XYZ file of C-alpha atoms in Angstrom:
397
model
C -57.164 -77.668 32.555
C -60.127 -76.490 34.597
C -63.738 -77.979 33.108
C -66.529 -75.881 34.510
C -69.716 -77.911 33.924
C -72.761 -75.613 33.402
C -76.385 -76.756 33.433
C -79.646 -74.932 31.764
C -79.807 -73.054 34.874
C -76.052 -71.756 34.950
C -76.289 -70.863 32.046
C -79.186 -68.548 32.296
C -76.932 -66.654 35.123
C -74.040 -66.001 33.328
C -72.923 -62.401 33.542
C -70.073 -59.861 33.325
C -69.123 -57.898 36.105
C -70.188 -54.111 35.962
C -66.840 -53.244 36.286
C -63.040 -53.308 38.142
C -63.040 -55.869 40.852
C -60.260 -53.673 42.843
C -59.503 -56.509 45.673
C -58.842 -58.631 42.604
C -56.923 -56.085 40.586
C -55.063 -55.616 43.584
C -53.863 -58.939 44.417
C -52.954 -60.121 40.812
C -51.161 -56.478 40.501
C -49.043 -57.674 43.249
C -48.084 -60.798 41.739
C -47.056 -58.711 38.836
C -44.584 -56.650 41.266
C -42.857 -60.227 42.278
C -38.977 -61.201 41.234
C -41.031 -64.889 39.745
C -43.082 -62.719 37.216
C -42.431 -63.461 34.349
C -43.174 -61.931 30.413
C -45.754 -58.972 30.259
C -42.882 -56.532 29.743
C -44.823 -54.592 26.919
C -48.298 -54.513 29.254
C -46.958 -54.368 32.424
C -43.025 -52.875 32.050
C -43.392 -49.051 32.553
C -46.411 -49.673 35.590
C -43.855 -52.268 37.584
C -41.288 -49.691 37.008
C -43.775 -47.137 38.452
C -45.440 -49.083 40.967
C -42.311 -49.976 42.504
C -40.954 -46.704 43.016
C -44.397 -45.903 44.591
C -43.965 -49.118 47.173
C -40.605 -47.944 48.244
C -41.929 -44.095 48.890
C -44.550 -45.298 50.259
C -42.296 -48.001 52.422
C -45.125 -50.639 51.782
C -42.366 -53.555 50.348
C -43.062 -55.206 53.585
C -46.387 -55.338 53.322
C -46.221 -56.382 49.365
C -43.984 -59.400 51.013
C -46.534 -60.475 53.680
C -49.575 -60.649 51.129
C -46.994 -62.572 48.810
C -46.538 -65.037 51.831
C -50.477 -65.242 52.259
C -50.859 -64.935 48.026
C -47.011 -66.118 46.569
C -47.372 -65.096 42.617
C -47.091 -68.605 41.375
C -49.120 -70.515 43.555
C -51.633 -73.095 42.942
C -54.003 -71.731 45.398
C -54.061 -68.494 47.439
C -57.041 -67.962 50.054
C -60.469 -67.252 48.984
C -61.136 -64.624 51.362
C -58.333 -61.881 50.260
C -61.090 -61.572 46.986
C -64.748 -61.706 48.701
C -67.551 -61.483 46.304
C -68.563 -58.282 48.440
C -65.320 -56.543 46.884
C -67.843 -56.234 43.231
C -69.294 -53.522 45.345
C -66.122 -51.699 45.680
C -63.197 -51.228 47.837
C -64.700 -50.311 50.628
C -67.156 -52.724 50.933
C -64.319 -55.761 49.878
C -62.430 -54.605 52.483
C -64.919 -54.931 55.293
C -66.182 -58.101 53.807
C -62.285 -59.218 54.022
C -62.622 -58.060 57.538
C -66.066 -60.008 58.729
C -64.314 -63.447 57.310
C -65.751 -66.112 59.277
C -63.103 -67.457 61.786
C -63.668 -71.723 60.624
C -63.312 -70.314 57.100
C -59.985 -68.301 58.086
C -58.829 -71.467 59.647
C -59.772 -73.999 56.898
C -58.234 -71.412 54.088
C -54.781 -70.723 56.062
C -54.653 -74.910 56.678
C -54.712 -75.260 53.242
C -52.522 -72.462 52.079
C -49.994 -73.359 54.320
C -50.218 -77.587 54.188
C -46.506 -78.673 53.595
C -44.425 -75.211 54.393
C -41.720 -75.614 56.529
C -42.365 -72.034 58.690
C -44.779 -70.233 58.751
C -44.855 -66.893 60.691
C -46.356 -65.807 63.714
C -48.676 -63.369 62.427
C -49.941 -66.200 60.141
C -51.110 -68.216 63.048
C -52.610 -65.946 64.622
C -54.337 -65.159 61.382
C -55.536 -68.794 61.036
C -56.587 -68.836 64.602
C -59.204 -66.322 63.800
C -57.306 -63.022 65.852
C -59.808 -60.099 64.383
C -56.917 -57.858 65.112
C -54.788 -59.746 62.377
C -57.498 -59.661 60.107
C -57.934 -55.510 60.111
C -54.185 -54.900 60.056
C -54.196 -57.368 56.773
C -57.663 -55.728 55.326
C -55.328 -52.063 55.764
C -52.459 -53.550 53.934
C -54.253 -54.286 51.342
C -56.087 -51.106 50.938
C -52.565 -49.136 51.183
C -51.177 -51.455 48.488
C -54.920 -50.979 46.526
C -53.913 -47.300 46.824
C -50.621 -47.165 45.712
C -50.088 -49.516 42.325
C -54.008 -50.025 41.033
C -55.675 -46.577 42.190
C -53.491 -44.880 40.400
C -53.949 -46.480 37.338
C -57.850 -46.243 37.469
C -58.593 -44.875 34.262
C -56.619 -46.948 31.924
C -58.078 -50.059 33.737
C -61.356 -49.200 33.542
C -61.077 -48.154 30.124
C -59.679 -51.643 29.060
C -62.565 -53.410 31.346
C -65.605 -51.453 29.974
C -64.009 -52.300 26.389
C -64.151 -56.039 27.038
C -67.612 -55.784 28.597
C -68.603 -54.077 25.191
C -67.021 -57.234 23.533
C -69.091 -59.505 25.776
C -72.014 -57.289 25.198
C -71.877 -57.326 21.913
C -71.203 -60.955 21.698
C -74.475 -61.767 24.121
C -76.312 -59.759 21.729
C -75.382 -61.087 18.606
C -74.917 -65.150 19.720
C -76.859 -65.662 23.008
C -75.045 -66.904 26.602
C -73.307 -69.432 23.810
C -72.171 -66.778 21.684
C -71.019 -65.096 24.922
C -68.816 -68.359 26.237
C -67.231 -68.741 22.723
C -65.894 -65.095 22.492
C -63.330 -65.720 24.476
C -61.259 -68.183 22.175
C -58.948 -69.277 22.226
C -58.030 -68.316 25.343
C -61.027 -70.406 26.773
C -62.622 -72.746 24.666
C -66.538 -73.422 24.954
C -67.667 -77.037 24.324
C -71.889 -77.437 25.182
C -71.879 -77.912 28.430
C -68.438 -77.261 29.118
C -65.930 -74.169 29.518
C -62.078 -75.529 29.019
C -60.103 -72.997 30.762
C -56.064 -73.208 30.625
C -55.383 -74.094 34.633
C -52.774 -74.375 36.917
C -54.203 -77.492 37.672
C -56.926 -80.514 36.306
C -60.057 -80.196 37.971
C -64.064 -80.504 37.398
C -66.218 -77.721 38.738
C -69.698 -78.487 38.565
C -71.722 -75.124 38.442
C -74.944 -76.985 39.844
C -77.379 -73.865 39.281
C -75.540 -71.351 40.976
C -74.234 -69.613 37.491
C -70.598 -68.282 36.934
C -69.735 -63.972 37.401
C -67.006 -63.471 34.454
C -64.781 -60.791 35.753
C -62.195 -58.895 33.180
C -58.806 -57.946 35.178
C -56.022 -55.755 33.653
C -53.960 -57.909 36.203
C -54.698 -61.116 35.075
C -52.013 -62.515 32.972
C -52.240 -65.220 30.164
C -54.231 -67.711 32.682
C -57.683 -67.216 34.006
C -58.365 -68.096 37.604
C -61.387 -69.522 39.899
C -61.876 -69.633 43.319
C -60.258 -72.674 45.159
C -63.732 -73.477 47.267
C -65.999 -74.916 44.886
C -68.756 -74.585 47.511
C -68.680 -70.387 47.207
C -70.335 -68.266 44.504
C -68.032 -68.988 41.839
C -66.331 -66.484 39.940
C -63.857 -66.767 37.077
C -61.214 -63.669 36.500
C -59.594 -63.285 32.536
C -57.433 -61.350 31.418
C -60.008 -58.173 29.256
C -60.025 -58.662 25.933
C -58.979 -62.080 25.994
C -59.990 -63.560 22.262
C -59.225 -60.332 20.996
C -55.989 -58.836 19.480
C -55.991 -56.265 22.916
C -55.475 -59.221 25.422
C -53.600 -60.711 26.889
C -51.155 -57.957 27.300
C -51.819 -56.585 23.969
C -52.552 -53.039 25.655
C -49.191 -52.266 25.725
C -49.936 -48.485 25.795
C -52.446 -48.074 28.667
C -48.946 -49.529 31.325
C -48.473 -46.776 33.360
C -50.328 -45.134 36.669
C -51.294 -42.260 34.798
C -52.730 -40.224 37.908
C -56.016 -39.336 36.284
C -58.263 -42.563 38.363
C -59.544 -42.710 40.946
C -59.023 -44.264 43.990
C -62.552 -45.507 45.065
C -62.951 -49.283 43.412
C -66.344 -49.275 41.452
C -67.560 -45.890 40.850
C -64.375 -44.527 42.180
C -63.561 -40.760 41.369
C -60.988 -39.386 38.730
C -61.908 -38.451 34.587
C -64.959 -41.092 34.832
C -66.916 -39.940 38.287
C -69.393 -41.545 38.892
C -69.821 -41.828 35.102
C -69.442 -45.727 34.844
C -72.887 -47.051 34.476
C -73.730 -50.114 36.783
C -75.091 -52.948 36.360
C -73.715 -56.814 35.321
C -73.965 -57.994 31.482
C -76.464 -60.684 31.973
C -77.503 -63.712 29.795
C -81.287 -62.332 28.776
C -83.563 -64.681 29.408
C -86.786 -65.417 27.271
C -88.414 -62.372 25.982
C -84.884 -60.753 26.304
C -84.216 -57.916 23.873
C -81.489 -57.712 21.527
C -80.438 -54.416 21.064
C -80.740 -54.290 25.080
C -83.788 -52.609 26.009
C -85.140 -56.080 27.392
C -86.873 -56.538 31.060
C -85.407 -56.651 34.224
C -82.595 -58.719 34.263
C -81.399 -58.375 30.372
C -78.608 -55.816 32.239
C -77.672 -54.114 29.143
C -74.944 -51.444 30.672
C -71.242 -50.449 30.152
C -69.615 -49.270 26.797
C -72.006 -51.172 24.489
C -75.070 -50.195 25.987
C -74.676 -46.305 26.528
C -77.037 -43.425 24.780
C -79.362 -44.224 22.070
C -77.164 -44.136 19.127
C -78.691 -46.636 16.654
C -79.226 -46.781 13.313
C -78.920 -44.041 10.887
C -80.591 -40.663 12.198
C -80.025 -42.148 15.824
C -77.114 -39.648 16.651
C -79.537 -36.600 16.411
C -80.971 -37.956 19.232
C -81.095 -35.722 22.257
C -77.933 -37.413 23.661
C -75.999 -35.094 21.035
C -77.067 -31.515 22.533
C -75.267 -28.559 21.538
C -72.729 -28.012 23.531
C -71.130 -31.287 22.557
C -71.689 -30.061 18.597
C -70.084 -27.002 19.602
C -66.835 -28.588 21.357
C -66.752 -30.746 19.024
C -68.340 -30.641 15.605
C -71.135 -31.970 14.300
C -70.217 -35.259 13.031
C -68.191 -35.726 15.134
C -70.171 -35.629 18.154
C -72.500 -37.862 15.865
C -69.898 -40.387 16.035
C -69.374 -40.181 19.962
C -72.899 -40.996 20.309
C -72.953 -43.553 18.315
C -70.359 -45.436 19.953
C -72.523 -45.597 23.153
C -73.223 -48.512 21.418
C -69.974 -49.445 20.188
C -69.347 -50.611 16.475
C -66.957 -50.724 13.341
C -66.195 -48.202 11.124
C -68.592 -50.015 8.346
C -70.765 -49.947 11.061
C -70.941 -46.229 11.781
C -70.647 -45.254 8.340
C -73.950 -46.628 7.816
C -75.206 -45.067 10.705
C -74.497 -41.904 9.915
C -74.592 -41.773 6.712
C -71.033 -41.181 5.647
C -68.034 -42.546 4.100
C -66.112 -45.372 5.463
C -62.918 -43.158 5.756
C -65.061 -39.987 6.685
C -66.158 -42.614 9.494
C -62.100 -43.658 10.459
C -60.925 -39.626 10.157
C -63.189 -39.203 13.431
C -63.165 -41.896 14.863
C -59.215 -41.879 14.952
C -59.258 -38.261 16.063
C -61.776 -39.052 18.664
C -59.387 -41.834 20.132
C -56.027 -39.435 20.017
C -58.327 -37.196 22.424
C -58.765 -40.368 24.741
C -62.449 -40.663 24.439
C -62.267 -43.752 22.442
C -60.672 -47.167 22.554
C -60.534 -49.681 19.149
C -59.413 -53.111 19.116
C -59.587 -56.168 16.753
C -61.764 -58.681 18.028
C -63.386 -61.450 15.092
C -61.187 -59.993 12.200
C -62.590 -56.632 12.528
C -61.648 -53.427 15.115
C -64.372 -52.865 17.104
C -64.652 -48.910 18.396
C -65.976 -48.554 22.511
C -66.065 -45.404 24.412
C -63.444 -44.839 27.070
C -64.913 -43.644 30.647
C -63.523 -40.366 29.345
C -66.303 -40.649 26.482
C -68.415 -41.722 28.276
C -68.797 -38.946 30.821
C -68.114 -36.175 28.468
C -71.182 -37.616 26.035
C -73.287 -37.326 29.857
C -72.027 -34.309 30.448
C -70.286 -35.474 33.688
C -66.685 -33.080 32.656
């Protein structure tokens, strides 16, 4: 059990992260690829299938075995520097924070990764010893393998990450930074001051000020996991939709590497663009507004923060123009802009103005088309636009 200790202060810098983490994704996608994985058929069983045709056309099962001997799948620890924080700002910039990695800290991770294994290989030494060369060949590993199993797969992971956000969003609206931390039962239970989090191992990690980032993963199976330096930002990585009846592998459908994503990390290209909003779910502060139009620093973004769909007359709103009546239909391109802010059925029928199962005929038409994504989180299903929604309600396709 991990027992991360928050204070006032920590708690007043809680937030989501505005999206995929791709170094992450990537290196808890590999684990999924390894002979010791185990369960996750129905989430993970056509990508591995997939992905692992990919690694052999591509001829990267090499390099899939040397981050497995820096990152092995069931591991207590794995270094801290394969995920830098700079890797929320995208590939791109992970990967050249991967590549500036201080040389006492590659020495002081690669000591401890390596404390009581028999062998360990040449280029691993060399690696610990700080050799810069090393360290780029292992930063373009890691983008080819990025490329290869999680770029292709964009969409559907983004769609399932902006969905949680909406569910964090949503429960930071409704419940505060505490109604936030309890949303994820059971998966993590949240005990003033204290987040219980199901660990490979028991340990205390004292926040002391510095806050926690939350990051959703597709990856991330059953367990959450934390950084192994307590001394760095901290960061905590969940399966999305954990506490809800879509995680933890309950996304059965979204398993392949449909080649609609992109390939860019945050912001990357494919159905979305440059579609996906930025921006962190933060815990609002004093004065904070609740429907998210607060001050600087309430970061309302993401699937429940979109448009201006409100309450009932909102969807006229000049967010639903004509040409997305005329592709569409009235009502129902009422409905897509209400879901900018997410919401139930009951919900949107009172929004609009309609019948609960006038509400649930769009709405389920809307998701066969792609553009929206419903799962049951609190006893009821909660609707979120996909990125697919979300750029065709901006006008971004």
């Amino acid at each position: 059990m991990l027992r991360i200790r928050f204070t006032d202060r920590d708690l007043a810098r809680v937030r989501v992260a505005d999206g995929v983490d791709p170094l992450w994704e990537t290196v808890l996608a590999t684990h999924q690829l390894s002979s010791a994985a185990r369960g996750g058929e129905r989430a993970y069983g056509t990508w591995r299938r997939q992905a692992r045709a990919e690694l052999a056309d591509q001829r990267l099962r090499g390099t899939l075995r040397a981050l497995h001997t820096l990152a092995p799948p069931r591991a207590d620890y794995f270094p801290d520097f394969l995920t830098p924080e700079g890797s929320a700002g995208g590939l791109a910039a992970g990967l050249d924070a991967l590549c500036g990695t201080p040389r006492d800290r590659l020495a002081a991770e690669m000591t401890r990764t390596f404390a009581g294994r028999p062998v360990v290989a040449p280029w691993c030494r060399d690696l610990a010893r700080g050799d810069r060369d090393r360290l780029a060949d292992l930063a373009e590993g890691v983008g080819r393998l990025y490329h290869a199993v999680v770029a292709p797969g964009w969409s559907a992971t983004e769609s399932l990450v902006e969905a949680d956000r909406a569910v964090r969003a949503r429960a930071l609206r409704d419940g505060g930074v505490h109604g936030l931390l309890a949303s994820f039962a059971p998966t993590m239970r949240w005990q003033p001051p204290t987040l219980l989090v199901p660990y490979c191992e028991s340990r205390e990690l004292s926040l002391g000020g510095r806050g926690l980032r939350l990051v959703p993963s597709r990856f991330c199976w059953r367990m959450p996991v934390a950084l192994g330096d307590p001394g760095l930002p901290q960061v905590l990585v969940y399966p999305a939709l954990a506490g809800t009846a879509g995680g933890a592998g309950g996304m059965g459908g979204m398993g392949g590497l449909g080649r609609t994503g992109g390939a860019g990390g945050t912001g990357g290209a494919g159905v979305s663009g440059g579609a996906r909003p930025g921006g962190a779910v933060g815990a609002a502060g004093p004065g904070g507004a609740a429907d998210g139009s607060g001050p600087a620093g309430t970061a309302w973004s993401g699937a429940a923060g979109r448009g201006t769909a409100g309450r009932a007359g909102a969807a006229d709103a000049p967010g639903c123009d004509r040409r997305l009546t005329a592709l569409l239909g009235r009502t129902r391109a009422r409905v897509l802009v209400a879901l900018g802010n997410c919401g139930t059925t009951g919900e949107l029928a009172v929004r609009l103005d309609v019948s609960a199962p006038t509400a649930s005929a769009h709405v389920t038409a809307l998701r066969d088309a792609g553009l929206v994504l419903s799962h049951r989180t609190d006893g009821r299903v909660l609707h979120t636009l996909t990125p697919l929604g979300a750029a065709l309600l901006r006008g971004h396709v």
